[in-house]
Amino acid sequence: MVLHIKDNINHGYEVELMTYRFELPELGSEATDGKLVARHVAHGDVVEEGDTILEVETSKSVSEISAPVDGRVSETHVETGDTVAVGDVVLTFERDVDAAGDEAAHSATVERDREGEDGPTPAVTRVTDTTSDDDSGTDANRVDPRETATGGDAADRPTPAVTRVSDDEPTADLSTGRLDGIPESTEVLVIGGGPGGYVAAIRAAQLGLEVTLVEKDALGGTCLNTGCIPSKALIHGAEIAHEATSAEALGITAEIETDLGQLVDWKDGVVDRLTGGVEGLAQANGVTLVDGTATFVDDHRAKVTTDDGKTAVDFEYAIIATGSRPLVLPGFEPQGDHVLYSSDVLDLDTAPDELLVIGAGYIGMELSMALTKLGTDITVVEMFDDVLPMYGDDISRLIRERATELGIEFRFGEAATEWTETDGGVVVTTEIEDGETTDIAADAVAVVTGRQPAADTVKPEAIGLEPTDDGFIETDAQGRTDRDHVLAVGDVAGEPMLAHKAMYEGEIAADAIAGEPAALDAAAVPAAVFTDPEIASVGLTSDEAEEAGYTPVVGRMPLGANGRALTMDTTDGFVRIVADAATERVLGAEIVAPNASELIGEVTVALEAGMDLEALAGTIHTHPTLSEAVMEAAADARGEAIHTQ
Ligand code: FAD
C-alpha cells in the first residue's frame, strides 16, 4: 500500500493533512455500476465514519454507501443522477491527524476493517494532499486497499455497501412460482385501484404503456366502495325521506316508512355499477388487473400476494396509489355492532335508534345529517367548539343550526375517552378539559375522527422512501417521489384527501411517465361537503387572500334573495366570491346552498381560466337558477348587484 503524507505548516503548528480519495465500493447483486440517486454530503461537510453519504441504485437494489473515515469532504466528483461504476472516485476527504501516532492507529483501523470484522467497509483510497511537492500523490500511485491488504483475493474484499431490501422479505420467500394472470414484468406497476390508481392506470395504458394494476380489496378504492359514492347514495335516500315529511307548508303531508336495508341494497347496486364500469374501462384499455397486495422488495421489483400465492413482478415505474384509512381512536377499536367506522355505518341494514357520533368533521356531519333524517337520534361529541372547524364561523354556525333544527344534539369541548358494552348497546364516557366526565348511552358509537395515509402497505422503506411524519409520501410537481421511477398519487401523496384531486394526480403521473410535459398546476382544488345545505369552496378566502398579499374585495349574495332558492323552500345559505381588488381577478369562493357542490364548478373554471369579476357578472345565467347567485355575488363585489344591497 502506498501512503503519502504531507507535512503542512499551519498557523505555526505542524499538522498532517491526509487526503482520502474514495472509490465506489462493490454494490450488492453483482452490479458493476449504478445510478447515484442521492448524495448526502457536499463540499465542506464534516462526516463521521459510518455516516451514509451516497445511495446508488442498480437494477436490483439501492446500496447505501457509508463514510470510510472521519473527515471533511474536500471534493465531490459525482452528482445525483450520474452513472457511477465500482472503482470510480466519487469523493475526496481530508483529515487532520496527529503527526506522531494517529496515522498508525488509523492504518490499523483500515487493516481491521479490511478483514471484514466490523461490517460494511467501503473501498478507501488514500492519497497525499494534492498540494504536496511530493509527486507520488498522483492517480498513478493510487492503490486500492482491497488489493494491497489481501493480495487481491476476492474472498477477502471489503464487505459491499449496505443494500436495502425489505428486512422481512428474504428473496427465497418472494415467490411461490408464477401465478396465472400476473406478468413477470411490467412497464408501469400501479399499486391501489382507487380514483388515483385506476385513473393513472387507464391514462398510462392510453398512452401506450404496459400497465399492471394491483388492488387488494375492491377496484374503485375507498371512494367508490366505502366513501364518496355510498355516502352520497345514502344522503340522497335520506333527503327523499326528509323532504316527504317536511313539506307541510307546501300543503304536502306524508307518512313514510324507511327500510334502511333496501336503501343499502340500492346503494350497493350503484357501487357495483360504478366499480364494474371501472373494471370494464381498465380492461378495454389493456390494463392487466390483479387481485392482490403489492409490496416493494427492491428498486424495480415488487412482491404480489394473492389468494393463490405470491410472485415477483419487475417494473420499470411504479405508482403508489394506496390511499388512506380511518384513524382509529385509541380505546375505540372497531368492534362488531358497537364501535362502527364510516364504512360500517354505510352498510347498516337497520337504522339504530340512538347513535353517538365522535367527530364533527365533514364525514361526521354528512353521516349524522343523513341518519337523523332516516330516524336515528344522533348525539355528536366533538373536542373543538363547533362543527367543521376547517370553515369560517358563519359557515360552521349555519350548519350547526340546521343540524340542531333536524334534532342532532352536540357536545362540544368533550373528548370521548372510553366505552363499555351494555345490554342495549354502549355507554360512552366523555371528558371535558377540567376532567369532569359524563356517560352517554346509545345503541352504538360511530368514530369519524379523520383519516391517515396508507403508505406502509407497500413497504416504502424497501426502496428507500421515507414517509413524512404525517405518513404521506412527498412528491414533486409530476408526482415523482425521491426515487424518480416511483410516483405517488391521491390520499397517500398529501392533502387535500379528495377523490378528484387523486384522479387529477393520477393523470399527471401517467403523463409524466410517458414523457409528456405534465405537471400539477391546477389553480385550485375545489372541495365540497354534502351536508344540508351543501358547502363548497375553491381557492382563497378573504383572509387567505390578504395573507397572500392581495387586497381582497368580497361580493356576497344571500340565498334568501334568489328566486330559485325560494321556489325550493331553502333560503339558508349564500355565495361569497373573493377577488383581487386591483385586477378584479377571481381568487376564490365559498358557497352554502343546495347543490353547492355543482355550483362551485363555475367558479373553479373562472379561477382556472384567470377570469375576472366582470366576466362572471356579465355572463347571462339561466333564470330562475341558483347559479344566478354566483353571478350576483360577482356583481356585488363590483358594487353592481341588482338583487341585493
Ligand atoms: P383510495 O380510494 O383509498 O384507494 C386506495 C386503494 O389502494 C384501496 O382500494 C386499497 O385497497 C388499495 N391498496 C392499499 N394498499 C395496497 C397494496 N399494498 N396493494 C394493493 N392495493 C392496495 N372525497 C371526495 O372527493 N368527495 C366526497 O364526497 C368524499 N366522500 C367521502 C366519504 C367518506 C365516508 C370517505 C371515507 C371518504 C370520502 N372521500 C370523498 C375521500 C375519497 O374517498 C378519497 O379522497 C379517495 O378515495 C382517494 O383516492 P385514492 O385513489 O388516493 O385512494
XYZ file of C-alpha atoms and ligand atoms in Angstrom:
698
model
C 0.000 0.000 0.000
C 1.309 3.414 -0.871
C 0.658 6.024 1.710
C 1.813 9.550 1.192
C 1.638 12.105 3.909
C 2.407 15.731 3.553
C 3.615 17.825 6.412
C 1.938 21.197 6.419
C 2.861 24.158 8.494
C -0.429 25.613 9.520
C -0.667 28.658 11.788
C 2.586 27.771 13.391
C 1.860 24.209 14.387
C 2.519 21.113 12.452
C -0.312 19.008 11.158
C -0.504 16.157 8.764
C -3.217 16.698 6.201
C -4.245 13.391 4.736
C -6.399 13.089 1.698
C -8.562 10.037 1.098
C -9.744 9.565 -2.387
C -12.779 7.401 -2.051
C -13.737 4.920 -4.739
C -17.178 3.438 -5.194
C -17.137 0.095 -3.408
C -18.776 -3.099 -4.542
C -22.510 -2.860 -4.866
C -24.937 -5.593 -3.981
C -26.235 -8.088 -6.522
C -23.018 -8.280 -8.609
C -23.725 -4.947 -10.252
C -20.708 -3.168 -11.671
C -22.302 0.222 -11.869
C -25.418 2.134 -10.857
C -27.124 5.486 -10.763
C -26.316 7.893 -7.965
C -29.757 8.609 -6.573
C -28.683 10.556 -3.514
C -25.564 12.343 -2.380
C -25.998 13.280 1.237
C -22.817 15.329 1.514
C -21.479 18.432 -0.149
C -18.133 20.127 -0.326
C -17.013 21.170 3.143
C -19.305 18.803 5.059
C -17.807 17.027 8.032
C -18.666 13.354 8.281
C -18.058 10.560 10.704
C -17.009 7.118 9.698
C -20.141 5.106 9.029
C -22.416 8.040 8.089
C -24.474 7.319 4.999
C -23.049 9.539 2.291
C -24.289 8.157 -1.024
C -27.082 5.989 -2.394
C -26.535 4.114 -5.609
C -29.352 2.422 -7.427
C -28.772 -0.625 -9.603
C -31.405 -2.558 -11.477
C -31.840 -4.719 -8.400
C -31.242 -2.651 -5.331
C -30.223 0.570 -3.687
C -26.849 0.482 -1.980
C -26.185 2.841 0.870
C -22.558 3.846 0.911
C -21.103 4.920 4.214
C -18.232 7.239 5.000
C -14.946 5.359 5.168
C -13.294 7.748 7.628
C -13.977 10.709 9.840
C -13.155 13.812 7.855
C -14.212 16.707 5.741
C -15.411 16.406 2.159
C -12.884 18.315 0.112
C -14.060 17.319 -3.351
C -17.195 15.816 -4.818
C -16.633 14.015 -8.101
C -20.191 12.940 -8.799
C -23.632 14.477 -8.923
C -27.023 12.943 -8.262
C -28.196 11.311 -11.456
C -24.680 10.327 -12.620
C -23.917 6.761 -13.518
C -21.037 5.556 -11.389
C -19.007 2.395 -11.689
C -17.398 0.358 -8.966
C -13.906 1.775 -8.536
C -14.784 5.298 -9.731
C -13.515 8.035 -7.472
C -16.639 9.604 -6.015
C -15.495 11.799 -3.140
C -12.304 13.075 -1.613
C -11.951 13.506 2.131
C -9.409 15.429 4.148
C -8.453 14.601 7.657
C -6.065 16.248 10.101
C -4.142 13.743 12.145
C -1.678 13.889 14.970
C 1.778 13.754 13.359
C 3.130 11.147 15.661
C 0.673 8.408 16.188
C -2.789 8.754 14.760
C -1.910 7.621 11.311
C -0.544 4.377 12.596
C -3.707 3.899 14.574
C -5.768 4.707 11.527
C -3.819 2.286 9.388
C -4.633 -0.358 11.925
C -8.305 0.527 11.660
C -8.222 0.230 7.914
C -6.468 -3.119 8.152
C -9.036 -4.397 10.661
C -11.914 -3.287 8.517
C -10.403 -4.937 5.514
C -10.566 -8.205 7.354
C -14.287 -7.692 7.438
C -14.653 -7.673 11.190
C -16.816 -4.636 11.503
C -19.471 -4.869 8.865
C -19.640 -2.807 5.744
C -16.388 -1.125 4.822
C -16.329 0.649 1.533
C -13.199 0.810 -0.539
C -10.906 3.608 0.568
C -8.025 5.000 -1.364
C -5.757 7.350 0.422
C -3.510 9.702 -1.462
C -1.439 12.616 -0.403
C -2.628 16.114 -0.251
C -2.541 17.190 -3.859
C -0.668 20.330 -2.863
C 2.291 18.191 -1.893
C 5.709 18.742 -3.551
C 5.952 15.027 -3.465
C 4.683 13.924 -6.851
C 3.979 10.447 -5.698
C 0.448 11.509 -4.730
C -0.888 11.092 -8.216
C -3.576 8.839 -9.560
C -0.919 6.548 -10.896
C 0.148 5.909 -7.371
C -3.312 5.253 -6.003
C -3.630 1.782 -4.686
C -6.882 0.080 -3.884
C -6.561 -1.301 -0.363
C -8.601 -4.289 -1.446
C -5.575 -5.376 -3.406
C -2.804 -4.267 -1.122
C -4.226 -5.727 2.028
C -5.183 -9.081 0.712
C -3.124 -9.726 -2.303
C -6.234 -9.206 -4.427
C -8.097 -12.207 -3.087
C -11.736 -11.556 -3.914
C -12.927 -13.528 -0.922
C -11.294 -11.006 1.394
C -12.623 -7.923 -0.304
C -14.368 -5.386 1.810
C -17.969 -6.091 2.532
C -20.105 -4.416 -0.134
C -22.056 -1.325 0.725
C -25.315 -1.882 2.566
C -28.016 -2.996 0.183
C -31.516 -2.150 1.182
C -34.082 -4.812 0.720
C -37.076 -5.187 2.902
C -35.958 -6.816 6.156
C -38.621 -9.429 6.255
C -38.560 -10.318 2.588
C -35.796 -12.840 2.087
C -35.523 -13.471 -1.631
C -36.333 -17.135 -1.187
C -39.655 -16.110 0.313
C -40.505 -13.851 -2.553
C -42.300 -16.224 -4.822
C -44.249 -19.438 -4.841
C -43.787 -19.589 -8.597
C -45.552 -17.808 -11.440
C -49.231 -17.169 -10.909
C -51.854 -17.147 -13.632
C -52.646 -13.704 -14.954
C -49.746 -11.965 -13.251
C -46.973 -10.828 -15.567
C -43.334 -11.361 -14.694
C -42.606 -7.771 -15.533
C -44.474 -4.635 -16.463
C -43.597 -1.143 -17.553
C -45.868 0.517 -15.015
C -46.997 -1.104 -11.789
C -49.903 0.752 -10.202
C -50.493 -0.167 -6.569
C -54.032 0.595 -5.470
C -57.180 0.776 -7.591
C -58.930 3.830 -6.119
C -59.571 7.041 -8.084
C -55.854 7.866 -8.108
C -54.705 4.411 -9.151
C -57.327 3.426 -11.690
C -57.177 6.781 -13.466
C -53.368 6.591 -13.585
C -53.547 3.046 -14.948
C -56.085 3.848 -17.656
C -54.273 7.013 -18.731
C -50.894 5.233 -18.809
C -52.395 2.454 -20.931
C -53.974 5.022 -23.248
C -50.501 6.482 -23.703
C -49.207 3.123 -24.895
C -47.570 1.890 -21.719
C -47.842 -1.668 -20.480
C -49.683 -1.394 -17.166
C -50.431 -3.756 -14.294
C -52.805 -2.577 -11.570
C -52.780 -4.433 -8.252
C -55.705 -3.882 -5.886
C -56.012 -5.707 -2.603
C -59.668 -5.098 -1.761
C -62.017 -3.692 -4.333
C -61.450 -1.802 -7.538
C -62.656 1.781 -7.117
C -60.975 2.114 -3.728
C -62.416 3.979 -0.779
C -64.301 6.475 -2.909
C -66.417 4.063 -4.904
C -66.813 1.329 -2.300
C -66.940 2.910 1.141
C -66.610 6.668 0.675
C -67.912 9.272 -1.753
C -70.389 7.176 -3.697
C -72.081 5.115 -0.965
C -72.273 8.115 1.354
C -73.866 10.261 -1.336
C -76.319 7.471 -2.159
C -77.325 7.260 1.498
C -77.606 11.039 1.730
C -79.855 11.082 -1.332
C -82.160 8.430 0.126
C -82.287 10.267 3.442
C -83.106 13.518 1.666
C -86.106 11.957 -0.094
C -87.408 10.666 3.244
C -86.883 14.046 4.838
C -88.478 16.103 2.078
C -91.522 13.855 2.033
C -92.154 14.612 5.663
C -91.234 18.256 5.829
C -93.375 19.944 3.230
C -96.419 20.800 5.337
C -96.000 24.468 4.457
C -96.473 23.490 0.823
C -99.602 21.543 1.658
C -97.925 18.168 1.372
C -98.001 15.684 4.202
C -96.976 12.068 4.125
C -96.393 9.164 6.429
C -93.341 7.326 5.310
C -91.582 4.105 6.131
C -87.905 3.670 5.547
C -86.195 0.349 5.021
C -82.517 1.031 5.507
C -81.656 -2.480 4.347
C -83.269 -1.807 0.988
C -81.657 1.607 0.726
C -78.283 -0.028 1.382
C -79.002 -2.695 -1.260
C -79.801 0.043 -3.764
C -76.603 1.849 -2.757
C -74.660 -1.399 -3.285
C -76.153 -1.625 -6.762
C -74.865 1.861 -7.556
C -71.439 0.904 -6.232
C -71.388 -2.334 -8.264
C -72.351 -0.496 -11.394
C -69.546 2.017 -10.972
C -66.857 -0.451 -9.925
C -67.905 -2.747 -12.775
C -67.560 0.239 -15.081
C -64.052 0.914 -13.839
C -63.092 -2.720 -14.377
C -64.514 -2.638 -17.913
C -62.698 0.589 -18.753
C -59.394 -0.697 -17.389
C -59.697 -3.922 -19.359
C -60.817 -2.156 -22.522
C -57.665 -0.055 -22.309
C -55.479 -3.117 -21.875
C -54.640 -2.739 -18.181
C -53.767 -6.048 -16.515
C -55.807 -6.233 -13.303
C -54.539 -8.258 -10.373
C -56.428 -9.034 -7.157
C -53.665 -8.909 -4.609
C -51.394 -6.918 -2.358
C -48.199 -5.427 -3.730
C -45.181 -4.607 -1.600
C -41.804 -3.336 -2.715
C -38.933 -5.746 -2.438
C -36.355 -3.947 -4.397
C -35.998 -0.890 -6.571
C -37.592 -2.448 -9.588
C -39.305 -5.433 -8.076
C -42.487 -5.934 -6.088
C -43.967 -8.942 -4.388
C -47.591 -9.565 -5.246
C -49.531 -11.730 -2.837
C -52.853 -13.181 -3.924
C -55.134 -15.926 -2.621
C -53.166 -18.348 -4.797
C -49.680 -17.492 -3.549
C -47.074 -14.863 -4.126
C -44.902 -13.909 -7.005
C -42.408 -11.274 -8.070
C -43.255 -8.592 -10.603
C -40.448 -6.499 -12.046
C -41.379 -2.986 -13.006
C -39.811 -0.035 -14.685
C -42.038 2.528 -12.991
C -44.372 2.240 -10.041
C -47.246 4.463 -8.959
C -48.185 4.279 -5.302
C -51.924 4.929 -5.011
C -52.670 3.204 -1.743
C -54.980 5.902 -0.402
C -55.854 6.296 3.223
C -57.576 4.524 6.065
C -59.631 5.743 9.041
C -57.785 6.980 12.080
C -58.568 4.515 14.829
C -59.358 6.340 18.049
C -57.488 4.691 20.938
C -59.952 2.794 23.095
C -62.476 2.727 20.252
C -61.104 -0.005 18.027
C -63.751 -1.321 15.582
C -65.983 -3.775 17.403
C -68.901 -5.572 15.787
C -72.206 -3.747 16.149
C -70.931 -1.486 18.894
C -68.000 0.550 17.627
C -68.519 1.484 13.990
C -66.364 3.313 11.479
C -67.709 5.129 8.396
C -67.732 2.038 6.172
C -69.774 0.150 8.819
C -72.284 2.986 9.066
C -72.758 2.868 5.298
C -73.593 -0.834 5.498
C -76.120 -0.795 8.350
C -79.258 -2.708 7.413
C -81.326 -1.186 10.183
C -81.061 2.335 11.464
C -80.053 2.445 15.138
C -82.463 4.321 17.416
C -79.609 6.189 19.042
C -76.135 6.708 17.652
C -73.308 8.571 19.300
C -71.001 10.062 16.676
C -67.461 11.032 17.646
C -66.209 13.811 15.368
C -67.937 16.763 13.707
C -65.699 16.936 10.648
C -67.097 16.560 7.153
C -67.687 12.802 7.227
C -69.206 13.006 10.718
C -71.592 15.784 9.711
C -72.598 14.194 6.401
C -73.427 10.863 8.049
C -75.093 12.442 11.100
C -77.399 14.597 8.997
C -78.334 11.664 6.747
C -79.036 9.273 9.623
C -81.046 11.788 11.584
C -83.265 12.185 8.512
C -83.703 8.406 8.494
C -84.975 8.495 12.060
C -81.907 7.955 14.239
C -81.348 10.121 17.319
C -77.837 11.468 16.911
C -75.511 12.903 19.539
C -72.258 14.319 18.216
C -69.267 14.579 20.556
C -66.589 16.983 19.332
C -63.429 18.211 21.059
C -63.497 21.532 19.233
C -66.151 24.121 19.968
C -68.019 23.930 16.675
C -68.692 21.734 13.671
C -66.465 21.698 10.570
C -63.513 23.542 12.085
C -61.902 23.949 8.661
C -64.553 26.521 7.700
C -65.183 30.029 8.957
C -67.573 30.797 11.807
C -70.531 31.788 9.651
C -70.464 28.520 7.713
C -69.990 26.357 10.821
C -72.800 28.221 12.575
C -75.194 27.780 9.671
C -74.597 24.019 9.501
C -74.728 23.613 13.286
C -78.027 25.490 13.487
C -79.520 23.423 10.683
C -78.297 20.187 12.293
C -79.785 21.248 15.613
C -83.070 22.017 13.862
C -83.009 18.478 12.467
C -82.672 17.159 16.019
C -78.935 16.492 16.327
C -77.537 17.099 19.791
C -73.988 18.423 20.141
C -71.494 18.086 22.949
C -68.636 20.435 22.097
C -65.375 20.621 24.008
C -65.711 16.992 25.091
C -63.400 14.098 24.349
C -64.705 10.525 24.206
C -62.362 8.519 26.400
C -63.812 5.017 26.718
C -66.862 2.880 26.130
C -68.476 -0.106 27.739
C -70.969 -2.579 26.395
C -74.426 -2.644 27.950
C -77.461 -4.853 27.389
C -78.913 -2.437 24.935
C -75.743 -1.106 23.308
C -72.966 1.073 24.647
C -72.173 3.691 27.227
C -69.551 6.174 26.109
C -67.658 8.257 28.629
C -66.710 11.774 27.636
C -64.446 14.184 29.440
C -64.182 17.966 29.415
C -60.970 19.931 29.900
C -61.229 20.119 33.702
C -61.567 16.328 33.929
C -65.301 16.139 34.586
C -66.816 13.092 32.899
C -70.251 12.231 31.511
C -71.675 8.840 30.492
C -73.841 8.770 27.389
C -75.878 5.727 26.394
C -76.568 4.808 22.764
C -77.162 1.750 20.598
C -73.724 2.154 19.043
C -70.896 4.609 18.652
C -69.569 5.763 15.277
C -65.993 7.004 15.134
C -65.248 9.534 12.384
C -62.199 11.355 13.636
C -60.252 11.572 10.412
C -58.159 9.562 8.023
C -54.497 8.795 7.650
C -52.418 7.954 4.577
C -51.752 4.270 3.933
C -48.158 4.368 2.713
C -46.987 1.494 4.869
C -48.922 -1.116 2.908
C -46.303 -1.036 0.117
C -43.255 -1.187 2.411
C -41.784 2.033 1.054
C -38.645 1.528 3.127
C -37.650 -1.312 0.816
C -36.900 1.242 -1.885
C -35.562 3.907 0.427
C -38.708 6.019 0.631
C -39.399 7.589 3.964
C -42.916 8.925 4.537
C -43.284 12.303 6.273
C -44.116 12.478 9.972
C -47.784 12.570 8.970
C -47.339 9.427 6.905
C -47.595 10.983 3.445
C -45.231 10.262 0.586
C -43.773 13.504 -0.692
C -43.798 14.167 -4.405
C -42.732 16.822 -6.856
C -44.964 18.574 -9.372
C -45.095 15.467 -11.540
C -45.900 13.152 -8.674
C -42.358 11.759 -8.532
C -41.070 10.692 -5.155
C -37.449 10.869 -4.042
C -36.978 7.841 -6.268
C -37.533 9.173 -9.769
C -39.077 5.997 -11.125
C -41.625 5.744 -8.304
C -44.554 8.165 -8.242
C -47.331 8.661 -5.703
C -50.844 9.997 -6.185
C -54.023 10.580 -4.223
C -54.574 10.489 -0.491
C -51.194 8.882 0.143
C -49.461 11.801 -1.572
C -50.889 14.534 0.650
C -53.809 16.808 1.410
C -56.451 17.508 0.404
C -57.605 13.913 0.617
C -60.250 14.143 -2.074
C -61.151 11.857 -4.933
C -60.964 14.470 -7.693
C -57.511 15.514 -6.535
C -56.466 11.852 -6.656
C -57.791 11.478 -10.208
C -56.050 14.636 -11.374
C -52.761 13.464 -9.883
C -53.251 10.034 -11.439
C -53.441 11.565 -14.906
C -50.386 13.751 -14.320
C -48.319 10.829 -13.036
C -49.177 8.710 -16.064
C -48.378 11.595 -18.406
C -45.060 12.168 -16.639
C -44.046 8.522 -17.030
C -44.968 8.645 -20.699
C -42.693 11.652 -21.095
C -45.459 14.189 -21.600
C -44.759 17.711 -20.310
C -47.201 17.326 -17.422
C -47.172 18.988 -14.026
C -49.573 19.562 -11.151
C -50.520 23.136 -11.898
C -54.212 23.361 -11.095
C -55.113 26.863 -9.988
C -57.129 25.405 -7.125
C -58.724 22.199 -5.883
C -62.418 22.582 -5.074
C -63.919 20.833 -2.060
C -67.488 20.009 -1.143
C -69.274 18.836 1.979
C -72.600 17.133 1.354
C -74.374 18.426 4.422
C -77.793 20.121 4.391
C -77.246 22.627 2.866
C -74.123 21.649 0.979
C -70.905 23.609 1.371
C -68.412 24.055 -1.432
C -65.261 26.095 -1.668
C -62.420 26.777 -4.037
C -59.348 28.991 -3.987
C -58.722 31.603 -1.331
C -60.918 33.005 1.389
C -60.712 36.726 2.047
C -58.255 36.179 4.946
C -56.098 33.843 2.890
C -56.048 36.316 0.018
C -54.863 39.025 2.392
C -52.163 36.730 3.786
C -51.078 36.035 0.227
C -50.533 39.755 -0.327
C -53.714 40.682 -2.195
C -56.118 43.430 -1.299
C -59.276 41.361 -1.494
C -62.701 42.523 -2.485
C -65.659 40.365 -1.444
C -69.081 40.000 -3.027
C -71.975 38.205 -1.337
C -75.384 37.016 -2.423
C -77.716 35.550 0.215
C -79.901 32.690 -0.975
C -82.916 34.443 0.531
C -82.729 36.882 -2.395
C -82.516 34.174 -5.049
C -85.780 33.266 -6.763
C -84.917 29.633 -7.374
C -83.900 29.109 -3.741
C -87.273 30.475 -2.661
C -89.113 28.118 -5.027
C -87.133 25.250 -3.471
C -88.102 26.424 0.011
C -84.441 26.588 1.029
C -83.183 30.028 1.814
C -80.360 29.315 4.280
C -77.068 29.945 2.578
C -75.083 32.309 0.394
C -72.499 32.675 -2.319
C -69.364 34.601 -1.404
C -66.792 35.493 -4.010
C -63.318 36.851 -3.356
C -61.349 38.755 -5.959
C -58.216 40.843 -6.176
C -59.272 44.492 -5.856
C -56.554 45.704 -8.215
C -57.255 43.390 -11.142
C -60.698 42.040 -10.203
C -59.323 38.558 -10.915
C -61.400 35.921 -9.131
C -59.419 34.337 -6.282
C -61.922 32.066 -4.604
C -65.445 31.385 -3.450
C -67.462 29.730 -0.717
C -70.973 28.572 -1.419
C -73.503 27.292 1.088
C -76.576 26.172 -0.831
C -78.413 23.177 -2.213
C -76.155 21.717 -4.923
C -73.247 23.919 -3.882
C -71.042 21.008 -5.000
C -72.279 21.657 -8.566
C -72.313 25.455 -8.374
C -68.659 25.618 -7.354
C -67.679 24.264 -10.771
C -68.396 27.615 -12.366
C -66.055 29.469 -10.026
C -63.406 26.753 -10.398
C -63.423 27.269 -14.152
C -63.214 31.031 -13.576
C -60.141 30.543 -11.409
C -58.504 28.133 -13.828
C -59.154 30.491 -16.728
C -57.970 33.540 -14.786
C -61.359 35.229 -15.248
C -62.279 38.480 -13.583
C -65.457 39.606 -11.831
C -66.777 41.340 -14.900
C -66.684 38.104 -16.893
C -68.674 36.268 -14.214
C -71.087 39.083 -13.561
C -71.578 39.800 -17.242
C -72.354 36.219 -18.246
C -76.065 35.568 -18.781
C -77.228 32.874 -16.357
C -80.440 30.893 -16.770
C -83.366 32.164 -14.708
C -84.504 31.045 -12.235
C -81.455 29.112 -11.036
C -79.198 29.009 -8.026
C -76.299 29.778 -10.353
C -77.646 33.322 -10.666
C -76.414 33.781 -7.102
C -72.848 33.278 -8.357
C -73.384 35.962 -10.979
C -74.949 38.288 -8.390
C -72.116 37.755 -5.909
C -69.612 38.705 -8.611
C -71.678 41.802 -9.411
C -71.874 42.634 -5.708
C -68.064 42.581 -5.466
C -68.081 45.284 -8.156
C -70.795 47.257 -6.366
C -73.244 46.454 -9.180
C -75.621 43.897 -7.659
C -79.261 44.271 -8.717
C -80.976 41.865 -6.334
C -79.129 42.593 -3.121
C -77.831 45.688 -1.377
P -58.348 5.028 -2.148
O -59.594 5.384 -2.811
O -58.261 4.957 -0.709
O -57.775 3.769 -2.866
C -56.603 3.130 -2.448
C -56.701 1.678 -2.808
O -55.439 1.074 -2.628
C -57.657 0.886 -1.909
O -58.624 0.250 -2.694
C -56.775 -0.124 -1.198
O -57.403 -1.365 -1.006
C -55.609 -0.243 -2.169
N -54.345 -0.660 -1.555
C -53.736 -0.133 -0.472
N -52.550 -0.727 -0.269
C -52.409 -1.655 -1.244
C -51.384 -2.571 -1.573
N -50.243 -2.623 -0.889
N -51.567 -3.394 -2.628
C -52.700 -3.329 -3.374
N -53.702 -2.473 -3.116
C -53.546 -1.626 -2.071
N -63.770 12.532 -1.490
C -64.369 13.387 -2.350
O -63.693 13.966 -3.192
N -65.718 13.616 -2.281
C -66.504 13.010 -1.372
O -67.708 13.230 -1.344
C -65.898 12.105 -0.459
N -66.641 11.469 0.457
C -66.056 10.560 1.291
C -66.842 9.919 2.226
C -66.291 9.001 3.091
C -67.161 8.293 4.082
C -64.897 8.718 2.990
C -64.265 7.712 3.902
C -64.103 9.362 2.073
C -64.666 10.292 1.208
N -63.896 10.981 0.276
C -64.504 11.876 -0.570
C -62.444 10.790 0.169
C -62.112 9.878 -1.019
O -62.718 8.637 -0.816
C -60.618 9.730 -1.151
O -60.029 11.004 -1.253
C -60.258 8.933 -2.402
O -60.819 7.664 -2.354
C -58.747 8.825 -2.539
O -58.428 8.055 -3.643
P -57.063 7.222 -3.682
O -57.025 6.564 -5.005
O -55.950 8.063 -3.280
O -57.208 6.144 -2.523
